[in-house]
Amino acid sequence: NNPASDELQLKLSGNSTYLFQLIDISGAIILQKTIDASDASINVAALKSGLYYNQVISHQDLTMFSGKVIISR
């Protein structure tokens, strides 16, 4: 859901693994995690409120999804 407060839930299909990246407004990668369709939750409880960019990258280095998320407390 967007905005998120403690956890991001991603809906992925297939049985591949993906690289999830959360990027702050300055372009720095602040969170990176390998995920798959069975474990696609990202804990964001420790992050400050604000706007972040996210992307999901396949194992072939193709961006599968990118977007924005708001962390709100």
mmCIF file of C-alpha atoms in Angstrom:
data_model
loop_
_atom_site.group_PDB
_atom_site.id
_atom_site.type_symbol
_atom_site.label_atom_id
_atom_site.label_comp_id
_atom_site.label_asym_id
_atom_site.label_seq_id
_atom_site.Cartn_x
_atom_site.Cartn_y
_atom_site.Cartn_z
ATOM 1 C CA ASN A 1 0.000 0.000 0.000
ATOM 2 C CA ASN A 2 1.104 3.549 -0.599
ATOM 3 C CA PRO A 3 1.744 5.332 1.703
ATOM 4 C CA ALA A 4 3.542 2.762 3.854
ATOM 5 C CA SER A 5 4.494 3.004 7.502
ATOM 6 C CA ASP A 6 6.198 -0.247 8.521
ATOM 7 C CA GLU A 7 6.171 -2.637 5.596
ATOM 8 C CA LEU A 8 5.926 -2.630 1.805
ATOM 9 C CA GLN A 9 4.116 -5.555 0.207
ATOM 10 C CA LEU A 10 5.023 -6.365 -3.387
ATOM 11 C CA LYS A 11 3.047 -8.709 -5.611
ATOM 12 C CA LEU A 12 5.368 -10.663 -7.876
ATOM 13 C CA SER A 13 4.627 -13.508 -10.236
ATOM 14 C CA GLY A 14 6.763 -16.420 -11.292
ATOM 15 C CA ASN A 15 9.479 -18.231 -9.409
ATOM 16 C CA SER A 16 12.455 -15.983 -10.134
ATOM 17 C CA THR A 17 14.409 -13.953 -7.636
ATOM 18 C CA TYR A 18 14.604 -10.188 -7.956
ATOM 19 C CA LEU A 19 16.666 -7.371 -6.528
ATOM 20 C CA PHE A 20 14.600 -4.714 -4.746
ATOM 21 C CA GLN A 21 16.132 -1.266 -4.270
ATOM 22 C CA LEU A 22 14.772 1.695 -2.335
ATOM 23 C CA ILE A 23 16.362 4.990 -3.351
ATOM 24 C CA ASP A 24 16.142 8.314 -1.548
ATOM 25 C CA ILE A 25 15.408 11.617 -3.244
ATOM 26 C CA SER A 26 19.147 12.341 -3.693
ATOM 27 C CA GLY A 27 19.608 9.085 -5.649
ATOM 28 C CA ALA A 28 21.351 7.064 -2.944
ATOM 29 C CA ILE A 29 20.366 3.402 -2.579
ATOM 30 C CA ILE A 30 19.331 3.148 1.045
ATOM 31 C CA LEU A 31 17.880 -0.356 1.080
ATOM 32 C CA GLN A 32 18.595 -3.353 -1.109
ATOM 33 C CA LYS A 33 17.155 -6.853 -0.736
ATOM 34 C CA THR A 34 16.831 -10.027 -2.783
ATOM 35 C CA ILE A 35 13.174 -11.026 -2.978
ATOM 36 C CA ASP A 36 10.987 -13.609 -4.673
ATOM 37 C CA ALA A 37 7.254 -14.114 -5.112
ATOM 38 C CA SER A 38 6.957 -16.030 -1.829
ATOM 39 C CA ASP A 39 8.806 -13.378 0.237
ATOM 40 C CA ALA A 40 8.048 -9.967 -1.220
ATOM 41 C CA SER A 41 7.695 -7.887 1.926
ATOM 42 C CA ILE A 42 10.124 -5.096 2.753
ATOM 43 C CA ASN A 43 10.510 -3.745 6.281
ATOM 44 C CA VAL A 44 10.679 0.064 6.163
ATOM 45 C CA ALA A 45 9.981 0.758 9.862
ATOM 46 C CA ALA A 46 13.448 2.247 10.431
ATOM 47 C CA LEU A 47 13.232 4.741 7.561
ATOM 48 C CA LYS A 48 12.377 8.406 7.913
ATOM 49 C CA SER A 49 9.104 9.726 6.547
ATOM 50 C CA GLY A 50 9.384 10.999 3.004
ATOM 51 C CA LEU A 51 9.296 10.194 -0.692
ATOM 52 C CA TYR A 52 11.390 7.305 -2.016
ATOM 53 C CA TYR A 53 11.839 5.656 -5.389
ATOM 54 C CA ASN A 54 11.794 1.901 -5.731
ATOM 55 C CA GLN A 55 12.760 -0.547 -8.407
ATOM 56 C CA VAL A 56 12.635 -4.293 -8.878
ATOM 57 C CA ILE A 57 15.376 -5.717 -11.083
ATOM 58 C CA SER A 58 15.404 -9.228 -12.569
ATOM 59 C CA HIS A 59 18.406 -11.524 -12.463
ATOM 60 C CA GLN A 60 19.049 -10.503 -16.102
ATOM 61 C CA ASP A 61 19.558 -6.894 -14.872
ATOM 62 C CA LEU A 62 16.280 -5.750 -16.431
ATOM 63 C CA THR A 63 14.152 -3.294 -14.482
ATOM 64 C CA MET A 64 10.837 -5.062 -14.020
ATOM 65 C CA PHE A 65 9.117 -2.329 -12.044
ATOM 66 C CA SER A 66 9.911 1.147 -10.815
ATOM 67 C CA GLY A 67 7.824 3.655 -8.935
ATOM 68 C CA LYS A 68 7.486 5.941 -5.966
ATOM 69 C CA VAL A 69 6.486 5.210 -2.399
ATOM 70 C CA ILE A 70 5.720 7.523 0.491
ATOM 71 C CA ILE A 71 6.832 6.496 3.978
ATOM 72 C CA SER A 72 4.469 8.117 6.452
ATOM 73 C CA ARG A 73 4.489 7.954 10.245
#
